[in-house]
Amino acid sequence: MTHGAGTPPTVTRRSEERSRPDGPKATQDAWPLAVLAAVFTLAQLVVTRPTLGMGWDEIVYTSQVTTHHPAAFFSAPRSRGVSLLVAPVASWSDSTVLLRLYLALLSGLGLYLALRVWRGLFPTRVLVVAGAFFASLWVTLFYGPQAMPNYWVAVGALIAVGAFLRHREDPSSTGMLWAVVAGATLMALMRPTDAVWVTIPLLVLAAVWRRPRLLAAVVGGLLAGGVPWVAEAYASYGGLSERLAEASRIQGRLGLYMAVDDQLRSLGGRALCRPCTGEMPHPVITLWWFVLPVLAVLGLVVAVRAGRALRTAVPLACAVTAALPYLFTISYAAPRFLQPAYALLAIPVAQALWYLVTAPRGRWRTVLRTVVVVGLAGHLAVQLTVAVHTANRSAASRGDWARTAGGLHRLGVTPPCLITGHESIPIGYYTGCSSGATAGNNENMTAEEIRRTAERVPVAEITRVGSRPNGYARTWPVHRVEDYDIRVAPAPDTPRE
């Protein structure tokens, strides 16, 4: 191991020994991580609130395993990992509050386990700061208790990369080898393509170092989590290439795009920025995004000087490859897409912050400590403000769906039933109906199938007020509910025009 200039080898060895878990002290060192995870769990419930209704994507994932609602159309890019994650609750209960509590607890446990893997590579104080940084981001607080995949890709990435480095330093640690498998499997179950992007540096390093066990662990994890997605591709889409092509179409045709500005626009609390137009958020909201890479690079410099470059360079490299497809290959943005990159960048960022408050001497130490404390306080205030704003706005839109469902029930559209047209998936879920579409990314029926369905069960077509309905619904009676025009198919024994 190479030591930086001015850093005595004995000092480096002592710092590494202090960061290595050992007996009772290891248990004591784990307590700060457990406290952090508990605070994170409570913060999710306070900010997002367990009563927050189900979102569009959550409905798609959850409806696959619940017996209380018909399964929504499951498009090509999606993977079944989230459905498996929520199955222990959603398979027998339709309580959103219970599901939120379950996911918040699970998110806290996931963060704790992911950070524990890194003990032995960095002191606990660094891991606590890294975990606190990632957990305090509004996108983490908002999506932690939701049935969405990106947070779990981030947890899997932390586990896989940390265990990879632990096993590299101690090849006898069989447990860390299995942790690599577990982390890669979790990522691939949630989003197979994300898992591949995250693990590119790991695959390259394992091959260069000639570590067949590490290489097999990464590949084995990817296969274990990705095989169900591949099998479904052949069963439902005609093959893997066909599913990938359909996934690309749904995502706007993958190619070379500049989505960096789209991601910046989404930082103000836009869950999905598609199309991503409008003004940029206030600079106070986006400032942290520009400071983040600077701190990450500083963390790498500090690690190189301390002789621990690899421990920092690997998560930094994995963060870069995780972010690349969402910054340069798609034409829209969602802040949650970058959660795995944020989680991995948290490691070098935490090192940089500790360096800034401990390394300088004299007046500079006081100045830098003040800057760091003020900066972190401002950062936390901004993140909490955006998180609360986003949660409130989401609650309002989901409340609209619930009220529209109530209006449909009053019109006689009750299960079993079918909802088509605008936002048919979420409104159908809240109404207890199936959802259908004859065109677009969620196409799953023909107009003739909808007409035949209307002969058996209630069917309603939903459009925005004044918008043109589909041809099969143009003669159906129109009713105004909330901001929608609802056309309900006449009952089979009612004369039709």
Coordinates of C-alpha atoms in Angstrom, one line a residue:
M1 CA 0.0 0.0 0.0
T2 CA 1.3 3.4 -1.0
H3 CA 1.4 6.2 1.6
G4 CA 0.9 9.8 0.8
A5 CA 3.7 12.3 1.5
G6 CA 3.7 13.6 5.0
T7 CA 1.6 10.6 6.3
P8 CA 3.7 8.2 8.3
P9 CA 3.0 4.5 7.7
T10 CA 2.5 3.9 11.4
V11 CA -0.3 6.6 11.5
T12 CA -2.0 5.0 8.6
R13 CA -1.8 1.5 10.1
R14 CA -3.2 2.8 13.4
S15 CA -6.1 4.5 11.7
E16 CA -6.9 1.3 9.8
E17 CA -6.7 -0.7 13.0
R18 CA -9.2 1.7 14.7
S19 CA -11.6 1.3 11.8
R20 CA -11.5 -2.5 11.9
P21 CA -14.3 -4.1 13.9
D22 CA -13.1 -6.2 16.8
G23 CA -15.1 -7.9 19.5
P24 CA -17.2 -5.9 22.0
K25 CA -15.9 -2.6 20.5
A26 CA -17.5 -3.7 17.2
T27 CA -20.9 -3.9 18.9
Q28 CA -20.4 -0.5 20.5
D29 CA -19.4 1.0 17.1
A30 CA -22.6 -0.3 15.6
W31 CA -24.8 1.7 18.0
P32 CA -24.4 5.0 16.3
L33 CA -25.5 3.4 13.0
A34 CA -28.5 1.9 14.7
V35 CA -29.5 5.3 16.2
L36 CA -29.1 6.9 12.8
A37 CA -31.3 4.2 11.2
A38 CA -34.0 4.8 13.9
V39 CA -33.9 8.6 13.4
F40 CA -34.2 8.0 9.6
T41 CA -37.2 5.7 10.1
L42 CA -39.0 8.3 12.2
A43 CA -38.1 11.2 9.9
Q44 CA -39.7 9.4 6.9
L45 CA -43.0 8.9 8.8
V46 CA -43.0 12.6 10.0
V47 CA -42.1 14.1 6.6
T48 CA -44.0 11.8 4.2
R49 CA -46.8 10.7 6.6
P50 CA -48.2 7.2 6.7
T51 CA -51.5 8.4 5.4
L52 CA -50.0 9.5 2.0
G53 CA -52.1 7.7 -0.7
M54 CA -50.6 5.4 -3.3
G55 CA -48.8 6.9 -6.3
W56 CA -49.0 5.8 -9.9
D57 CA -45.9 3.6 -10.0
E58 CA -46.6 2.2 -6.5
I59 CA -50.1 1.2 -7.7
V60 CA -48.5 -0.8 -10.6
Y61 CA -46.1 -2.6 -8.4
T62 CA -48.4 -3.3 -5.4
S63 CA -51.4 -4.3 -7.5
Q64 CA -49.4 -7.3 -8.8
V65 CA -49.6 -9.0 -5.4
T66 CA -52.7 -7.7 -3.7
T67 CA -56.0 -9.6 -3.8
H68 CA -58.0 -6.4 -3.1
H69 CA -57.4 -4.7 -6.5
P70 CA -57.0 -5.9 -10.1
A71 CA -53.4 -6.0 -11.3
A72 CA -52.5 -2.9 -13.4
F73 CA -50.6 -3.2 -16.7
F74 CA -47.0 -4.0 -16.1
S75 CA -44.8 -2.4 -18.7
A76 CA -41.5 -3.7 -20.1
P77 CA -39.0 -1.5 -18.2
R78 CA -40.4 -2.6 -14.8
S79 CA -39.1 -5.4 -12.6
R80 CA -40.9 -7.5 -10.0
G81 CA -38.6 -6.7 -7.1
V82 CA -40.8 -4.1 -5.6
S83 CA -43.8 -6.4 -5.8
L84 CA -41.9 -9.0 -3.9
L85 CA -40.8 -6.4 -1.4
V86 CA -44.4 -5.3 -0.5
A87 CA -45.9 -8.8 -0.8
P88 CA -45.6 -9.6 3.0
V89 CA -48.1 -6.8 3.7
A90 CA -49.9 -6.0 0.4
S91 CA -50.9 -9.6 -0.2
W92 CA -53.3 -9.6 2.7
S93 CA -54.0 -6.0 3.6
D94 CA -55.1 -3.0 1.6
S95 CA -54.1 -0.6 4.4
T96 CA -51.8 2.1 3.0
V97 CA -50.8 3.2 6.5
L98 CA -49.7 -0.3 7.3
L99 CA -47.7 -0.5 4.1
R100 CA -46.0 2.8 4.8
L101 CA -45.0 1.8 8.3
Y102 CA -43.6 -1.5 7.0
L103 CA -41.6 0.2 4.3
A104 CA -40.3 2.9 6.6
L105 CA -39.1 0.3 9.1
L106 CA -37.6 -1.8 6.3
S107 CA -35.8 1.3 4.8
G108 CA -34.3 2.0 8.2
L109 CA -33.1 -1.6 8.6
G110 CA -31.7 -1.5 5.0
L111 CA -29.7 1.6 5.7
Y112 CA -28.3 0.2 8.9
L113 CA -27.2 -3.1 7.3
A114 CA -25.7 -1.3 4.3
L115 CA -23.6 0.9 6.5
R116 CA -22.5 -2.0 8.7
V117 CA -20.9 -3.6 5.7
W118 CA -18.5 -0.7 5.5
R119 CA -17.2 -1.0 9.0
G120 CA -13.6 -2.0 8.9
L121 CA -13.1 0.2 5.8
F122 CA -13.8 3.5 7.5
P123 CA -14.3 4.7 11.1
T124 CA -17.8 4.7 12.4
R125 CA -17.9 8.5 12.5
V126 CA -17.4 8.7 8.8
L127 CA -20.1 6.1 8.1
V128 CA -22.5 8.0 10.4
V129 CA -22.0 11.2 8.4
A130 CA -22.3 9.4 5.1
G131 CA -25.5 7.7 6.2
A132 CA -26.9 11.0 7.6
F133 CA -26.1 12.8 4.4
F134 CA -27.9 10.3 2.2
A135 CA -30.8 9.9 4.6
S136 CA -31.4 13.6 4.9
L137 CA -31.8 14.1 1.1
W138 CA -35.4 14.9 0.4
V139 CA -35.5 12.3 -2.3
T140 CA -34.5 9.6 0.3
L141 CA -37.0 10.8 2.9
F142 CA -39.8 11.0 0.4
Y143 CA -39.2 7.6 -1.3
G144 CA -38.0 5.6 1.6
P145 CA -41.5 4.6 2.7
Q146 CA -42.9 4.2 -0.8
A147 CA -43.1 1.1 -2.9
M148 CA -40.5 2.2 -5.4
P149 CA -37.3 0.5 -6.6
N150 CA -34.5 3.2 -6.5
Y151 CA -33.9 3.4 -2.8
W152 CA -33.4 -0.4 -2.7
V153 CA -31.0 -0.2 -5.7
A154 CA -29.0 2.3 -3.5
V155 CA -29.0 0.0 -0.5
G156 CA -27.9 -2.9 -2.7
A157 CA -25.2 -0.8 -4.2
L158 CA -23.8 0.1 -0.8
I159 CA -23.8 -3.5 0.3
A160 CA -22.2 -4.9 -2.8
V161 CA -19.5 -2.3 -3.1
G162 CA -18.6 -2.3 0.6
A163 CA -18.5 -6.1 0.7
F164 CA -16.5 -6.2 -2.5
L165 CA -13.8 -4.0 -0.8
R166 CA -13.9 -5.9 2.4
H167 CA -13.4 -9.3 0.7
R168 CA -10.6 -7.8 -1.4
E169 CA -8.7 -6.8 1.7
D170 CA -9.5 -10.1 3.5
P171 CA -10.1 -12.9 1.0
S172 CA -10.9 -15.3 3.8
S173 CA -14.1 -13.4 4.7
T174 CA -16.6 -15.7 3.1
G175 CA -19.5 -13.7 4.7
M176 CA -18.4 -10.6 2.7
L177 CA -18.4 -12.7 -0.5
W178 CA -22.1 -13.7 0.1
A179 CA -22.8 -10.0 0.9
V180 CA -21.6 -9.1 -2.6
V181 CA -24.0 -11.7 -4.0
A182 CA -26.8 -10.3 -1.8
G183 CA -26.2 -6.7 -2.8
A184 CA -26.0 -7.5 -6.5
T185 CA -29.1 -9.6 -6.3
L186 CA -31.1 -6.9 -4.6
M187 CA -30.1 -4.4 -7.2
A188 CA -31.0 -6.7 -10.1
L189 CA -34.3 -7.7 -8.6
M190 CA -35.3 -4.0 -8.4
R191 CA -33.8 -2.6 -11.7
P192 CA -31.6 -5.0 -13.7
T193 CA -30.1 -2.4 -16.0
D194 CA -29.2 -0.2 -13.0
A195 CA -27.5 -3.1 -11.4
V196 CA -25.3 -3.6 -14.4
W197 CA -24.3 0.0 -14.6
V198 CA -23.4 0.1 -10.9
T199 CA -21.3 -3.0 -11.0
I200 CA -19.3 -2.2 -14.1
P201 CA -16.2 -1.0 -12.1
L202 CA -16.5 -4.1 -9.8
L203 CA -16.5 -6.5 -12.8
V204 CA -13.5 -4.7 -14.3
L205 CA -11.5 -4.7 -11.1
A206 CA -12.3 -8.3 -10.3
A207 CA -11.1 -9.3 -13.8
V208 CA -7.9 -7.1 -13.6
W209 CA -7.1 -8.4 -10.1
R210 CA -7.7 -12.0 -11.2
R211 CA -10.1 -12.5 -8.3
P212 CA -12.4 -15.3 -9.7
R213 CA -14.4 -15.6 -6.5
L214 CA -15.2 -11.9 -6.5
L215 CA -16.1 -11.9 -10.2
A216 CA -18.3 -15.0 -9.7
A217 CA -20.0 -13.3 -6.7
V218 CA -20.9 -10.1 -8.7
V219 CA -22.0 -12.1 -11.8
G220 CA -23.9 -14.6 -9.7
G221 CA -25.8 -11.8 -7.9
L222 CA -26.7 -10.1 -11.2
L223 CA -27.9 -13.4 -12.6
A224 CA -29.9 -14.4 -9.5
G225 CA -31.7 -11.1 -9.5
G226 CA -32.0 -10.6 -13.3
V227 CA -33.0 -14.1 -14.5
P228 CA -36.7 -13.6 -13.5
W229 CA -36.7 -10.4 -15.7
V230 CA -35.0 -12.2 -18.6
A231 CA -37.4 -15.2 -18.2
E232 CA -40.4 -12.9 -18.3
A233 CA -38.9 -11.2 -21.4
Y234 CA -39.1 -14.6 -23.3
A235 CA -42.5 -15.5 -21.8
S236 CA -44.3 -12.2 -22.4
Y237 CA -42.3 -10.1 -24.9
G238 CA -40.8 -12.6 -27.4
G239 CA -37.3 -12.4 -26.1
L240 CA -34.7 -10.3 -24.3
S241 CA -33.9 -8.0 -27.2
E242 CA -37.6 -7.4 -27.8
R243 CA -38.2 -6.4 -24.2
L244 CA -35.2 -4.1 -24.2
A245 CA -36.4 -2.5 -27.4
E246 CA -39.9 -2.0 -25.9
A247 CA -38.4 -0.6 -22.7
S248 CA -36.4 1.8 -24.7
R249 CA -39.5 2.9 -26.6
I250 CA -41.4 3.5 -23.5
Q251 CA -38.6 5.6 -22.1
G252 CA -38.5 7.8 -25.1
R253 CA -36.0 5.9 -27.2
L254 CA -32.7 5.6 -25.3
G255 CA -29.8 7.4 -27.0
L256 CA -27.4 10.3 -26.4
Y257 CA -29.2 13.1 -24.5
M258 CA -28.2 15.9 -22.2
A259 CA -30.4 15.3 -19.1
V260 CA -28.2 17.1 -16.6
D261 CA -30.4 20.2 -16.8
D262 CA -33.5 18.0 -16.5
Q263 CA -32.2 16.6 -13.3
L264 CA -31.5 20.1 -12.0
R265 CA -35.1 21.1 -12.8
S266 CA -36.4 18.1 -10.9
L267 CA -34.6 19.0 -7.7
G268 CA -37.4 21.3 -6.6
G269 CA -39.6 18.4 -5.9
R270 CA -40.8 17.2 -9.3
A271 CA -41.4 13.5 -9.0
L272 CA -41.3 13.1 -12.8
C273 CA -39.9 15.7 -15.1
R274 CA -41.3 14.6 -18.5
P275 CA -41.3 16.7 -20.5
C276 CA -38.8 18.6 -18.4
T277 CA -39.7 22.2 -19.1
G278 CA -40.1 25.3 -17.0
E279 CA -37.7 27.4 -15.0
M280 CA -34.9 26.1 -12.8
P281 CA -35.5 25.9 -9.1
H282 CA -34.0 28.7 -6.9
P283 CA -30.2 28.4 -6.7
V284 CA -30.5 27.7 -3.0
I285 CA -32.3 24.5 -3.8
T286 CA -29.7 23.3 -6.4
L287 CA -26.5 24.5 -4.7
W288 CA -25.9 21.2 -3.0
W289 CA -25.9 19.4 -6.3
F290 CA -22.8 21.4 -7.5
V291 CA -21.0 21.1 -4.1
L292 CA -21.5 17.3 -4.1
P293 CA -18.9 16.4 -6.8
V294 CA -16.4 18.9 -5.3
L295 CA -16.6 17.3 -1.9
A296 CA -16.5 13.8 -3.5
V297 CA -13.2 14.7 -5.3
L298 CA -11.8 16.2 -2.1
G299 CA -12.7 13.0 -0.3
L300 CA -10.7 11.1 -2.9
V301 CA -7.7 13.4 -2.5
V302 CA -7.8 12.9 1.3
A303 CA -8.0 9.2 0.8
V304 CA -5.0 9.1 -1.5
R305 CA -2.9 11.1 1.0
A306 CA -3.9 8.7 3.7
G307 CA -3.1 5.6 1.7
R308 CA -6.7 4.5 1.4
A309 CA -7.4 5.5 -2.2
L310 CA -9.0 2.3 -3.3
R311 CA -11.6 2.4 -0.6
T312 CA -12.8 5.7 -1.9
A313 CA -12.1 5.4 -5.6
V314 CA -14.3 2.3 -6.0
P315 CA -17.5 3.7 -4.6
L316 CA -16.8 7.0 -6.5
A317 CA -16.4 5.1 -9.8
C318 CA -19.6 3.1 -9.2
A319 CA -21.4 6.3 -8.4
V320 CA -20.3 7.7 -11.8
T321 CA -21.4 4.7 -13.8
A322 CA -24.7 4.6 -11.9
A323 CA -25.4 8.2 -12.8
L324 CA -24.3 8.1 -16.4
P325 CA -27.4 6.6 -18.0
Y326 CA -29.7 9.0 -16.3
L327 CA -27.6 12.0 -17.2
F328 CA -26.8 11.2 -20.8
T329 CA -29.0 8.5 -22.3
I330 CA -32.6 9.5 -21.5
S331 CA -34.6 12.6 -22.5
Y332 CA -36.3 13.2 -19.1
A333 CA -35.6 13.1 -15.4
A334 CA -36.8 12.0 -12.0
P335 CA -34.7 12.8 -8.9
R336 CA -35.1 9.2 -7.6
F337 CA -33.1 7.8 -10.6
L338 CA -29.9 9.1 -9.0
Q339 CA -30.4 7.6 -5.5
P340 CA -27.8 4.9 -6.0
A341 CA -25.2 7.5 -7.1
Y342 CA -26.0 9.7 -4.1
A343 CA -25.6 6.7 -1.7
L344 CA -22.2 5.8 -3.0
L345 CA -21.0 9.4 -3.2
A346 CA -21.9 9.8 0.5
I347 CA -18.8 7.9 1.4
P348 CA -16.2 10.2 -0.1
V349 CA -18.3 13.2 0.9
A350 CA -18.3 12.2 4.5
Q351 CA -14.5 11.8 4.4
A352 CA -14.2 15.3 2.9
L353 CA -16.4 16.8 5.6
W354 CA -14.4 15.2 8.4
Y355 CA -11.2 16.4 6.9
L356 CA -12.5 20.0 6.7
V357 CA -13.4 20.1 10.4
T358 CA -10.3 18.2 11.7
A359 CA -7.3 18.6 9.5
P360 CA -6.6 22.4 9.3
R361 CA -4.9 24.2 12.2
G362 CA -5.2 27.6 13.8
R363 CA -7.7 30.1 12.4
W364 CA -8.5 28.0 9.4
R365 CA -9.9 25.2 11.5
T366 CA -12.4 27.6 13.1
V367 CA -13.3 29.2 9.8
L368 CA -13.8 25.9 8.0
R369 CA -15.8 24.4 10.9
T370 CA -18.1 27.4 10.8
V371 CA -18.6 27.1 7.1
V372 CA -19.3 23.3 7.3
V373 CA -21.8 23.7 10.2
V374 CA -23.6 26.6 8.5
G375 CA -23.6 24.8 5.2
L376 CA -24.9 21.6 6.6
A377 CA -27.6 23.4 8.6
G378 CA -28.7 25.2 5.4
H379 CA -28.6 22.0 3.4
L380 CA -30.8 20.2 5.9
A381 CA -33.3 23.1 6.0
V382 CA -33.6 23.1 2.2
Q383 CA -34.0 19.3 2.0
L384 CA -36.7 19.2 4.7
T385 CA -38.5 22.1 3.0
V386 CA -38.5 20.4 -0.4
A387 CA -39.5 17.0 1.2
V388 CA -42.5 18.5 3.0
H389 CA -43.5 20.5 -0.1
T390 CA -43.3 17.4 -2.3
A391 CA -45.2 15.2 0.2
N392 CA -48.0 17.9 0.4
R393 CA -48.3 18.2 -3.3
S394 CA -48.4 14.5 -3.8
A395 CA -51.0 14.1 -1.1
A396 CA -53.2 16.7 -2.9
S397 CA -53.0 14.9 -6.3
R398 CA -53.6 11.5 -4.8
G399 CA -56.5 13.0 -2.9
D400 CA -58.0 14.1 -6.3
W401 CA -57.8 10.5 -7.5
A402 CA -59.6 9.3 -4.4
R403 CA -62.4 11.9 -4.8
T404 CA -62.8 11.0 -8.4
A405 CA -63.2 7.4 -7.4
G406 CA -65.9 8.4 -5.0
G407 CA -67.7 10.2 -7.8
L408 CA -67.5 7.1 -10.0
H409 CA -69.0 5.0 -7.2
R410 CA -71.9 7.4 -7.0
L411 CA -72.4 7.0 -10.8
G412 CA -72.7 3.3 -10.3
V413 CA -69.1 2.4 -11.4
T414 CA -68.3 -0.2 -8.7
P415 CA -66.2 -3.4 -8.8
P416 CA -66.0 -5.4 -10.9
C417 CA -65.5 -2.5 -13.4
L418 CA -63.2 -1.0 -16.0
I419 CA -61.7 2.5 -16.2
T420 CA -60.1 3.8 -19.5
G421 CA -58.7 7.1 -20.6
H422 CA -56.8 9.7 -18.7
E423 CA -55.0 8.5 -15.6
S424 CA -56.9 5.2 -15.8
I425 CA -54.3 3.3 -13.8
P426 CA -54.4 5.3 -10.5
I427 CA -58.1 6.2 -10.8
G428 CA -58.9 2.6 -11.6
Y429 CA -57.0 1.5 -8.5
Y430 CA -58.7 3.9 -6.2
T431 CA -62.1 2.9 -7.6
G432 CA -61.3 -0.8 -7.3
C433 CA -61.5 -1.3 -11.1
S434 CA -59.3 -2.7 -13.8
S435 CA -57.7 -0.2 -16.1
G436 CA -57.4 -0.3 -19.8
A437 CA -55.8 1.6 -22.7
T438 CA -56.0 1.2 -26.4
A439 CA -52.8 3.2 -27.2
G440 CA -49.7 4.6 -25.5
N441 CA -47.2 3.1 -23.1
N442 CA -49.9 1.2 -21.1
E443 CA -51.7 -0.3 -24.1
N444 CA -53.4 -3.5 -23.1
M445 CA -56.8 -3.7 -24.8
T446 CA -58.5 -3.0 -28.1
A447 CA -61.6 -0.8 -28.5
E448 CA -63.7 -3.9 -29.3
E449 CA -62.6 -5.6 -26.1
I450 CA -63.7 -2.5 -24.1
R451 CA -67.1 -2.6 -25.9
R452 CA -67.5 -6.3 -25.0
T453 CA -66.5 -5.6 -21.4
A454 CA -69.2 -2.9 -21.2
E455 CA -71.8 -5.5 -21.9
R456 CA -70.8 -7.3 -18.6
V457 CA -69.6 -4.7 -16.1
P458 CA -69.6 -0.9 -15.6
V459 CA -67.1 0.8 -17.9
A460 CA -66.1 4.5 -17.7
E461 CA -63.9 6.6 -19.9
I462 CA -62.1 9.6 -18.3
T463 CA -60.8 12.7 -20.0
R464 CA -59.8 16.1 -18.9
V465 CA -62.6 18.6 -19.0
G466 CA -63.3 19.5 -22.7
S467 CA -60.9 16.9 -24.1
R468 CA -61.9 14.6 -26.9
P469 CA -62.7 11.0 -25.8
N470 CA -61.9 7.8 -27.6
G471 CA -64.2 6.8 -30.4
Y472 CA -65.9 4.0 -28.5
A473 CA -67.0 6.4 -25.7
R474 CA -68.2 9.4 -27.7
T475 CA -71.9 8.6 -27.4
W476 CA -71.8 7.7 -23.7
P477 CA -73.5 10.0 -21.2
V478 CA -71.1 12.7 -19.8
H479 CA -70.7 13.6 -16.1
R480 CA -68.5 16.2 -14.5
V481 CA -66.4 14.9 -11.5
E482 CA -63.6 17.0 -10.1
D483 CA -61.5 18.2 -13.1
Y484 CA -62.6 15.3 -15.3
D485 CA -65.3 14.5 -17.8
I486 CA -66.5 10.9 -17.1
R487 CA -68.4 9.0 -19.7
V488 CA -70.1 5.9 -18.4
A489 CA -71.1 3.2 -20.8
P490 CA -74.9 2.6 -20.7
A491 CA -76.0 -0.6 -18.9
P492 CA -76.6 -3.5 -21.3
D493 CA -80.4 -3.2 -21.0
T494 CA -80.3 0.5 -21.8
P495 CA -81.0 1.5 -25.4
R496 CA -78.0 2.9 -27.2
E497 CA -77.9 5.6 -29.9

